[in-house]
Amino acid sequence: MKHYADITDLKNLQETIDLALLLKQKPYLYEDVGKRKTIALLFFNSSLRTRLSTEKAAHNLGMKVMVLNVTDSWQIEFEDGAMMNFNTAEHIKEAAQVIAQYADIIAVRAFPGLKDKKKDQQEQVLQSFIKYAGVPIVNMESAIAHPLQGLTDAVTIQEISAKKRPKVVLSWAPHPKALPHAVANSFIKTMQQLPVDLVITNPEGYNLDPSITGATPVLDDQTEALKDADIVYVKNWSSFENYGQVLHNDTNWMLTLEKLGDAQLMHCLPVRRNVVIQDAALDSEQSVVIQQAGNRVFAAQAVLKLLLDHLAE
């Protein structure tokens, strides 16, 4: 694996899940594989779990870590042929190559603008680093994908599921802000590769990219979708068809303990209590959101181990 830009970059998802679970039991099993290697974590958007979990994962493998909050420095130009006489001070062609002089792996986090669908789908920031850096690139959440979260979710579901083929429901929930589709997209693409019965439920107008949802059932009746669910993953996203818009915030879509039933509850965090998920559900024994967040370390560690193995070839 040369880069980890999307969950589909993994040659074998199940083997990677197994590796992450092994690393959870033995986090220092490969503590020398990253010796004298450096990873640069670049944040075009702020982060809590992704930054700390990826940094810890790198340390567990013996790597050195450098962190740069790009928004705190100068603005980088990504357009080819740009006349840089306004607020951009350096072009990605130089910036990516320079950073690659200092780091063996570069991890990048950059959110979408949620204004221009075509531009966001082109993944300009992430793909520019892949094009120019010449070293492995890790996607720490991009405009349309969050593959570290997707792998984490797969690891968590394997841990918590008592069934060989659980029913997994991805449910939209209200949120006051327009949020990206990245987490939902990667969750769907990950679940589509696993032995689960996936159902998506969201209000009319909030259907995700049909090229990603594919044949996965999408219901606009949340009650019907949640029937007999084993695992419920709650997440908000803005409209895909009316790109980036918040069409409405129907509070009836908040996940409650009553709706959860006997299912286990997942969310990528952060979560707005009593808006997205009711306190009673989030604080219940059925909630695995903290376990899920802890697994971020070992998912990232598995990915970094695979990239380091590639560098050693």
CSV table of N, CA, C and O in Angstrom, one decimal, residues 265-311:
chain,number,residue,atom,x,y,z
A,265,LEU,N,-24.9,1.4,20.4
A,265,LEU,CA,-24.9,2.8,19.8
A,265,LEU,C,-23.4,3.2,19.5
A,265,LEU,O,-22.5,3.1,20.3
A,266,MET,N,-23.3,3.7,18.3
A,266,MET,CA,-22.0,4.2,17.8
A,266,MET,C,-22.1,5.6,17.3
A,266,MET,O,-23.1,6.0,16.8
A,267,HIS,N,-21.0,6.4,17.5
A,267,HIS,CA,-20.9,7.8,17.0
A,267,HIS,C,-19.5,8.1,16.9
A,267,HIS,O,-18.7,7.7,17.8
A,268,CYS,N,-19.0,8.8,15.9
A,268,CYS,CA,-17.6,9.1,15.8
A,268,CYS,C,-17.1,10.2,16.7
A,268,CYS,O,-15.9,10.3,16.9
A,269,LEU,N,-18.0,11.0,17.3
A,269,LEU,CA,-17.6,12.1,18.2
A,269,LEU,C,-16.9,13.2,17.4
A,269,LEU,O,-16.2,12.9,16.5
A,270,PRO,N,-17.0,14.4,17.8
A,270,PRO,CA,-17.8,14.9,18.9
A,270,PRO,C,-19.3,14.9,18.6
A,270,PRO,O,-19.7,14.9,17.5
A,271,VAL,N,-20.1,14.9,19.7
A,271,VAL,CA,-21.6,14.8,19.5
A,271,VAL,C,-22.3,15.8,20.3
A,271,VAL,O,-21.9,16.1,21.5
A,272,ARG,N,-23.2,16.4,19.8
A,272,ARG,CA,-24.0,17.4,20.5
A,272,ARG,C,-25.2,16.7,21.2
A,272,ARG,O,-26.1,16.2,20.6
A,273,ARG,N,-25.0,16.7,22.5
A,273,ARG,CA,-26.0,16.0,23.4
A,273,ARG,C,-27.4,16.7,23.3
A,273,ARG,O,-27.5,17.9,23.2
A,274,ASN,N,-28.4,15.8,23.3
A,274,ASN,CA,-29.8,16.2,23.2
A,274,ASN,C,-30.1,17.0,22.0
A,274,ASN,O,-31.2,17.7,22.0
A,275,VAL,N,-29.3,16.9,21.0
A,275,VAL,CA,-29.6,17.4,19.7
A,275,VAL,C,-29.4,16.3,18.7
A,275,VAL,O,-30.4,15.9,17.9
A,276,VAL,N,-28.3,15.6,18.7
A,276,VAL,CA,-28.0,14.5,17.8
A,276,VAL,C,-28.4,13.2,18.5
A,276,VAL,O,-29.1,12.3,18.0
A,277,ILE,N,-28.0,13.0,19.8
A,277,ILE,CA,-28.3,11.9,20.6
A,277,ILE,C,-28.8,12.3,22.0
A,277,ILE,O,-28.2,13.2,22.6
A,278,GLN,N,-29.8,11.7,22.5
A,278,GLN,CA,-30.3,12.0,23.8
A,278,GLN,C,-29.3,11.5,24.9
A,278,GLN,O,-28.7,10.5,24.7
A,279,ASP,N,-29.3,12.2,26.0
A,279,ASP,CA,-28.4,11.9,27.1
A,279,ASP,C,-28.6,10.4,27.5
A,279,ASP,O,-27.6,9.7,27.7
A,280,ALA,N,-29.8,10.0,27.7
A,280,ALA,CA,-30.1,8.7,28.2
A,280,ALA,C,-29.6,7.6,27.3
A,280,ALA,O,-29.1,6.5,27.8
A,281,ALA,N,-29.5,7.8,26.0
A,281,ALA,CA,-28.9,6.9,25.0
A,281,ALA,C,-27.4,6.9,25.1
A,281,ALA,O,-26.7,5.9,25.1
A,282,LEU,N,-26.9,8.1,25.1
A,282,LEU,CA,-25.4,8.3,25.0
A,282,LEU,C,-24.8,7.8,26.3
A,282,LEU,O,-23.6,7.2,26.3
A,283,ASP,N,-25.5,7.9,27.4
A,283,ASP,CA,-24.9,7.5,28.7
A,283,ASP,C,-25.3,6.0,29.1
A,283,ASP,O,-24.9,5.6,30.2
A,284,SER,N,-26.0,5.4,28.2
A,284,SER,CA,-26.4,4.0,28.5
A,284,SER,C,-25.3,3.0,28.4
A,284,SER,O,-24.3,3.3,27.7
A,285,GLU,N,-25.5,1.8,28.9
A,285,GLU,CA,-24.5,0.7,28.7
A,285,GLU,C,-24.4,0.2,27.3
A,285,GLU,O,-23.5,-0.4,26.9
A,286,GLN,N,-25.4,0.6,26.5
A,286,GLN,CA,-25.4,0.2,25.1
A,286,GLN,C,-24.5,1.1,24.2
A,286,GLN,O,-24.2,0.8,23.1
A,287,SER,N,-24.1,2.2,24.8
A,287,SER,CA,-23.2,3.2,24.1
A,287,SER,C,-21.8,2.7,24.1
A,287,SER,O,-21.2,2.4,25.1
A,288,VAL,N,-21.2,2.6,22.9
A,288,VAL,CA,-19.8,2.2,22.8
A,288,VAL,C,-18.9,3.3,22.2
A,288,VAL,O,-17.8,3.0,21.7
A,289,VAL,N,-19.3,4.5,22.3
A,289,VAL,CA,-18.6,5.6,21.7
A,289,VAL,C,-17.2,5.8,22.2
A,289,VAL,O,-16.3,6.2,21.5
A,290,ILE,N,-17.0,5.6,23.5
A,290,ILE,CA,-15.7,5.8,24.1
A,290,ILE,C,-14.8,4.6,23.6
A,290,ILE,O,-13.6,4.8,23.3
A,291,GLN,N,-15.3,3.4,23.6
A,291,GLN,CA,-14.5,2.3,23.1
A,291,GLN,C,-14.2,2.5,21.6
A,291,GLN,O,-13.0,2.3,21.2
A,292,GLN,N,-15.1,3.0,20.9
A,292,GLN,CA,-14.9,3.3,19.5
A,292,GLN,C,-13.8,4.4,19.3
A,292,GLN,O,-12.9,4.2,18.5
A,293,ALA,N,-13.8,5.4,20.2
A,293,ALA,CA,-12.8,6.5,20.1
A,293,ALA,C,-11.4,5.9,20.4
A,293,ALA,O,-10.4,6.3,19.8
A,294,GLY,N,-11.4,5.0,21.4
A,294,GLY,CA,-10.1,4.4,21.8
A,294,GLY,C,-9.5,3.6,20.7
A,294,GLY,O,-8.3,3.5,20.5
A,295,ASN,N,-10.4,3.0,19.9
A,295,ASN,CA,-9.9,2.1,18.8
A,295,ASN,C,-9.3,2.9,17.6
A,295,ASN,O,-8.6,2.4,16.7
A,296,ARG,N,-9.4,4.3,17.7
A,296,ARG,CA,-8.8,5.1,16.7
A,296,ARG,C,-7.3,4.9,16.7
A,296,ARG,O,-6.7,5.0,15.6
A,297,VAL,N,-6.7,4.7,17.8
A,297,VAL,CA,-5.2,4.5,17.9
A,297,VAL,C,-4.8,3.3,17.1
A,297,VAL,O,-3.9,3.4,16.3
A,298,PHE,N,-5.5,2.2,17.3
A,298,PHE,CA,-5.0,0.9,16.7
A,298,PHE,C,-5.4,0.8,15.3
A,298,PHE,O,-4.7,0.1,14.5
A,299,ALA,N,-6.4,1.5,14.8
A,299,ALA,CA,-6.7,1.5,13.4
A,299,ALA,C,-5.6,2.3,12.7
A,299,ALA,O,-5.1,1.9,11.7
A,300,ALA,N,-5.3,3.5,13.2
A,300,ALA,CA,-4.2,4.3,12.7
A,300,ALA,C,-2.9,3.6,12.7
A,300,ALA,O,-2.0,3.6,11.8
A,301,GLN,N,-2.6,2.8,13.8
A,301,GLN,CA,-1.4,2.1,14.0
A,301,GLN,C,-1.2,1.0,12.9
A,301,GLN,O,-0.2,0.8,12.4
A,302,ALA,N,-2.3,0.3,12.6
A,302,ALA,CA,-2.3,-0.7,11.6
A,302,ALA,C,-2.0,-0.1,10.2
A,302,ALA,O,-1.2,-0.7,9.5
A,303,VAL,N,-2.6,1.0,9.9
A,303,VAL,CA,-2.4,1.7,8.6
A,303,VAL,C,-0.9,2.1,8.5
A,303,VAL,O,-0.2,1.9,7.5
A,304,LEU,N,-0.4,2.7,9.6
A,304,LEU,CA,1.0,3.2,9.6
A,304,LEU,C,2.0,2.0,9.4
A,304,LEU,O,3.0,2.1,8.8
A,305,LYS,N,1.6,0.9,10.1
A,305,LYS,CA,2.5,-0.3,10.0
A,305,LYS,C,2.5,-0.8,8.6
A,305,LYS,O,3.6,-1.1,8.0
A,306,LEU,N,1.4,-0.8,7.9
A,306,LEU,CA,1.4,-1.2,6.5
A,306,LEU,C,2.2,-0.3,5.6
A,306,LEU,O,2.9,-0.7,4.7
A,307,LEU,N,2.1,1.0,5.8
A,307,LEU,CA,2.9,2.0,5.0
A,307,LEU,C,4.4,1.9,5.3
A,307,LEU,O,5.2,2.0,4.4
A,308,LEU,N,4.7,1.6,6.6
A,308,LEU,CA,6.1,1.4,6.9
A,308,LEU,C,6.7,0.2,6.3
A,308,LEU,O,7.8,0.1,5.8
A,309,ASP,N,5.9,-0.9,6.3
A,309,ASP,CA,6.3,-2.1,5.6
A,309,ASP,C,6.6,-1.9,4.1
A,309,ASP,O,7.5,-2.4,3.5
A,310,HIS,N,5.7,-1.0,3.5
A,310,HIS,CA,5.9,-0.7,2.1
A,310,HIS,C,7.3,0.1,1.9
A,310,HIS,O,8.0,-0.2,0.9
A,311,LEU,N,7.5,1.0,2.8
A,311,LEU,CA,8.8,1.8,2.7
A,311,LEU,C,10.0,0.9,2.8
A,311,LEU,O,11.1,1.2,2.3
